[in-house]
PDB file of C-alpha atoms and ligand atoms in Angstrom:
ATOM      1  CA  UNK O   1      24.504 -21.920 -20.443  1.00 70.00           C
ATOM      2  CA  UNK O   2      24.575 -24.786 -17.951  1.00 78.00           C
ATOM      3  CA  UNK O   3      21.247 -26.570 -17.528  1.00 76.00           C
ATOM      4  CA  UNK O   4      21.074 -25.509 -13.863  1.00 77.00           C
ATOM      5  CA  UNK O   5      21.386 -21.848 -14.849  1.00 79.00           C
ATOM      6  CA  UNK O   6      18.625 -22.229 -17.421  1.00 75.00           C
ATOM      7  CA  UNK O   7      16.364 -23.681 -14.727  1.00 75.00           C
ATOM      8  CA  UNK O   8      17.126 -20.748 -12.423  1.00 77.00           C
ATOM      9  CA  UNK O   9      16.502 -18.214 -15.206  1.00 75.00           C
ATOM     10  CA  UNK O  10      13.185 -19.800 -16.184  1.00 73.00           C
ATOM     11  CA  UNK O  11      12.079 -20.071 -12.572  1.00 76.00           C
ATOM     12  CA  UNK O  12      12.986 -16.434 -11.992  1.00 74.00           C
ATOM     13  CA  UNK O  13      11.085 -15.315 -15.046  1.00 71.00           C
ATOM     14  CA  UNK O  14       8.064 -17.380 -14.051  1.00 73.00           C
ATOM     15  CA  UNK O  15       8.146 -15.820 -10.585  1.00 73.00           C
ATOM     16  CA  UNK O  16       8.219 -12.297 -12.031  1.00 68.00           C
ATOM     17  CA  UNK O  17       5.302 -13.038 -14.355  1.00 68.00           C
ATOM     18  CA  UNK O  18       3.331 -14.580 -11.520  1.00 74.00           C
ATOM     19  CA  UNK O  19       3.939 -11.667  -9.140  1.00 68.00           C
ATOM     20  CA  UNK O  20       2.816  -9.130 -11.756  1.00 65.00           C
ATOM     21  CA  UNK O  21      -0.236 -11.145 -12.699  1.00 65.00           C
ATOM     22  CA  UNK O  22      -1.167 -11.679  -9.060  1.00 64.00           C
ATOM     23  CA  UNK O  23      -0.900  -8.029  -8.090  1.00 60.00           C
ATOM     24  CA  UNK O  24      -2.705  -6.662 -11.137  1.00 61.00           C
ATOM     25  CA  UNK O  25      -5.538  -9.136 -10.720  1.00 59.00           C
ATOM     26  CA  UNK O  26      -5.803  -8.699  -6.964  1.00 59.00           C
ATOM     27  CA  UNK O  27      -5.793  -4.929  -7.384  1.00 54.00           C
ATOM     28  CA  UNK O  28      -8.649  -5.007  -9.847  1.00 54.00           C
ATOM     29  CA  UNK O  29     -10.755  -7.361  -7.746  1.00 51.00           C
ATOM     30  CA  UNK O  30     -10.571  -5.413  -4.511  1.00 60.00           C
ATOM     31  CA  UNK O  31     -13.126  -2.707  -4.030  1.00 73.00           C
ATOM     32  CA  UNK O  32     -11.890   0.491  -2.444  1.00 83.00           C
ATOM     33  CA  UNK O  33     -12.663   0.865   1.256  1.00 89.00           C
ATOM     34  CA  UNK O  34     -14.017   4.265   2.215  1.00 89.00           C
ATOM     35  CA  UNK O  35     -12.360   6.153   5.068  1.00 87.00           C
ATOM     36  CA  UNK O  36     -14.555   6.913   8.072  1.00 88.00           C
ATOM     37  CA  UNK O  37     -15.142  10.565   8.795  1.00 87.00           C
ATOM     38  CA  UNK O  38     -14.934  11.382  12.515  1.00 82.00           C
ATOM     39  CA  UNK O  39     -16.579  14.186  14.495  1.00 78.00           C
ATOM     40  CA  UNK O  40     -13.645  16.485  13.752  1.00 80.00           C
ATOM     41  CA  UNK O  41     -14.147  16.064  10.012  1.00 79.00           C
ATOM     42  CA  UNK O  42     -10.916  14.127   9.702  1.00 88.00           C
ATOM     43  CA  UNK O  43     -11.260  11.063   7.556  1.00 95.00           C
ATOM     44  CA  UNK O  44      -9.393   8.113   8.913  1.00 96.00           C
ATOM     45  CA  UNK O  45      -8.711   4.571   7.852  1.00 96.00           C
ATOM     46  CA  UNK O  46      -6.623   1.781   9.372  1.00 97.00           C
ATOM     47  CA  UNK O  47      -4.468  -0.117   6.902  1.00 98.00           C
ATOM     48  CA  UNK O  48      -3.038  -3.433   8.001  1.00 98.00           C
ATOM     49  CA  UNK O  49       0.524  -4.038   6.825  1.00 98.00           C
ATOM     50  CA  UNK O  50       1.312  -7.721   6.556  1.00 98.00           C
ATOM     51  CA  UNK O  51       2.706  -9.022   3.284  1.00 97.00           C
ATOM     52  CA  UNK O  52       0.798  -6.185   1.640  1.00 97.00           C
ATOM     53  CA  UNK O  53      -1.688  -3.466   2.476  1.00 98.00           C
ATOM     54  CA  UNK O  54      -5.208  -4.312   3.581  1.00 97.00           C
ATOM     55  CA  UNK O  55      -7.200  -2.563   2.330  1.00 97.00           C
ATOM     56  CA  UNK O  56      -4.947  -1.757  -0.612  1.00 97.00           C
ATOM     57  CA  UNK O  57      -7.474   0.623  -2.107  1.00 96.00           C
ATOM     58  CA  UNK O  58      -8.774   3.422   0.064  1.00 97.00           C
ATOM     59  CA  UNK O  59     -11.448   5.901  -0.929  1.00 96.00           C
ATOM     60  CA  UNK O  60     -11.072   9.438   0.391  1.00 96.00           C
ATOM     61  CA  UNK O  61     -13.035  12.637  -0.087  1.00 95.00           C
ATOM     62  CA  UNK O  62     -11.364  15.409  -1.996  1.00 96.00           C
ATOM     63  CA  UNK O  63     -10.665  18.695  -0.224  1.00 94.00           C
ATOM     64  CA  UNK O  64     -10.453  17.183   3.271  1.00 93.00           C
ATOM     65  CA  UNK O  65      -7.396  16.137   5.243  1.00 94.00           C
ATOM     66  CA  UNK O  66      -6.997  12.456   5.993  1.00 96.00           C
ATOM     67  CA  UNK O  67      -5.146  10.277   8.460  1.00 97.00           C
ATOM     68  CA  UNK O  68      -3.987   6.851   7.399  1.00 98.00           C
ATOM     69  CA  UNK O  69      -3.108   4.610  10.309  1.00 98.00           C
ATOM     70  CA  UNK O  70      -0.694   1.889   9.258  1.00 98.00           C
ATOM     71  CA  UNK O  71      -0.979  -1.107  11.562  1.00 98.00           C
ATOM     72  CA  UNK O  72       2.214  -3.013  10.849  1.00 98.00           C
ATOM     73  CA  UNK O  73       1.944  -6.622  12.015  1.00 98.00           C
ATOM     74  CA  UNK O  74       5.303  -7.896  10.806  1.00 98.00           C
ATOM     75  CA  UNK O  75       9.002  -7.113  10.885  1.00 97.00           C
ATOM     76  CA  UNK O  76       9.778  -7.990   7.272  1.00 96.00           C
ATOM     77  CA  UNK O  77      12.178  -5.322   6.014  1.00 97.00           C
ATOM     78  CA  UNK O  78      10.113  -4.993   2.844  1.00 97.00           C
ATOM     79  CA  UNK O  79       7.310  -3.100   4.533  1.00 98.00           C
ATOM     80  CA  UNK O  80       9.340  -0.976   6.945  1.00 98.00           C
ATOM     81  CA  UNK O  81       8.832   2.162   4.894  1.00 98.00           C
ATOM     82  CA  UNK O  82       5.795   3.557   3.163  1.00 98.00           C
ATOM     83  CA  UNK O  83       6.057   6.122   0.388  1.00 98.00           C
ATOM     84  CA  UNK O  84       3.498   8.536  -1.048  1.00 98.00           C
ATOM     85  CA  UNK O  85       5.311   9.958  -4.085  1.00 97.00           C
ATOM     86  CA  UNK O  86       2.612  12.510  -4.913  1.00 96.00           C
ATOM     87  CA  UNK O  87       2.815  13.974  -1.397  1.00 96.00           C
ATOM     88  CA  UNK O  88       6.573  13.756  -0.983  1.00 97.00           C
ATOM     89  CA  UNK O  89       6.070  11.539   2.074  1.00 98.00           C
ATOM     90  CA  UNK O  90       8.367   8.683   3.081  1.00 98.00           C
ATOM     91  CA  UNK O  91       7.838   7.294   6.560  1.00 98.00           C
ATOM     92  CA  UNK O  92       9.293   4.531   8.685  1.00 98.00           C
ATOM     93  CA  UNK O  93       6.713   2.128  10.105  1.00 98.00           C
ATOM     94  CA  UNK O  94       7.943   0.502  13.316  1.00 98.00           C
ATOM     95  CA  UNK O  95       7.128  -3.227  13.517  1.00 98.00           C
ATOM     96  CA  UNK O  96       4.061  -4.239  15.520  1.00 98.00           C
ATOM     97  CA  UNK O  97       2.961  -0.655  15.961  1.00 98.00           C
ATOM     98  CA  UNK O  98       0.443   1.728  14.536  1.00 98.00           C
ATOM     99  CA  UNK O  99       1.800   4.772  12.730  1.00 98.00           C
ATOM    100  CA  UNK O 100      -0.493   7.604  11.733  1.00 98.00           C
ATOM    101  CA  UNK O 101       0.297   9.521   8.574  1.00 98.00           C
ATOM    102  CA  UNK O 102      -1.518  12.770   7.950  1.00 97.00           C
ATOM    103  CA  UNK O 103      -2.251  13.722   4.403  1.00 96.00           C
ATOM    104  CA  UNK O 104      -3.248  17.216   3.351  1.00 94.00           C
ATOM    105  CA  UNK O 105      -6.551  17.927   1.654  1.00 94.00           C
ATOM    106  CA  UNK O 106      -6.125  17.001  -1.961  1.00 95.00           C
ATOM    107  CA  UNK O 107      -7.824  17.186  -5.341  1.00 97.00           C
ATOM    108  CA  UNK O 108      -9.750  14.258  -6.777  1.00 97.00           C
ATOM    109  CA  UNK O 109      -7.618  11.650  -8.445  1.00 97.00           C
ATOM    110  CA  UNK O 110      -5.756   8.421  -7.869  1.00 97.00           C
ATOM    111  CA  UNK O 111      -2.607   8.449  -5.751  1.00 97.00           C
ATOM    112  CA  UNK O 112      -0.337   5.499  -5.277  1.00 97.00           C
ATOM    113  CA  UNK O 113       1.524   4.457  -2.174  1.00 98.00           C
ATOM    114  CA  UNK O 114       4.186   1.776  -2.007  1.00 98.00           C
ATOM    115  CA  UNK O 115       6.755   0.253   0.292  1.00 98.00           C
ATOM    116  CA  UNK O 116      10.264   1.711   0.167  1.00 97.00           C
ATOM    117  CA  UNK O 117      11.230  -0.614  -2.688  1.00 96.00           C
ATOM    118  CA  UNK O 118       8.020  -0.201  -4.651  1.00 96.00           C
ATOM    119  CA  UNK O 119       7.029  -3.842  -4.195  1.00 96.00           C
ATOM    120  CA  UNK O 120       3.949  -3.514  -2.017  1.00 98.00           C
ATOM    121  CA  UNK O 121       1.364  -1.265  -3.567  1.00 97.00           C
ATOM    122  CA  UNK O 122      -1.776   0.507  -2.579  1.00 98.00           C
ATOM    123  CA  UNK O 123      -3.810   3.338  -3.943  1.00 97.00           C
ATOM    124  CA  UNK O 124      -5.901   6.218  -2.727  1.00 97.00           C
ATOM    125  CA  UNK O 125      -8.992   6.954  -4.743  1.00 96.00           C
ATOM    126  CA  UNK O 126      -9.865  10.558  -3.955  1.00 97.00           C
ATOM    127  CA  UNK O 127     -13.340  11.586  -5.030  1.00 96.00           C
ATOM    128  CA  UNK O 128     -15.360  14.768  -4.883  1.00 94.00           C
ATOM    129  CA  UNK O 129     -18.036  14.513  -2.196  1.00 78.00           C
TER     130      UNK O 129
HETATM  131 CU1   CU L   1       9.176  -3.685  -0.062  1.00 57.07          CU
END
């Protein structure tokens, strides 16, 4: 292999390791943010989309429907879709807009959501009240 290709391969590998390390560590450090329950009983939380999801961990109550409002502050193609595999939901998030996604009442457990490519990650921590 040419030296320049070795440099590219090593740099690529280092980048992959760093990205994984960063996301695992960041995920563990962030406490889950609880959704606010409105007068209608609907639990709602606003998630900022800008290079990631903030908060990336959202706490919901089991057995109650929820609305997640994605506030997308960028036009990076990475974040233009959000996917909830467990709910069979894949939605387009227009840039610089808020998009509400309604989730059905669900059982306690952890549910992941990601961007369309699976690069940006967040999780729902659903707990019994
Ligand atoms: Cu992406």
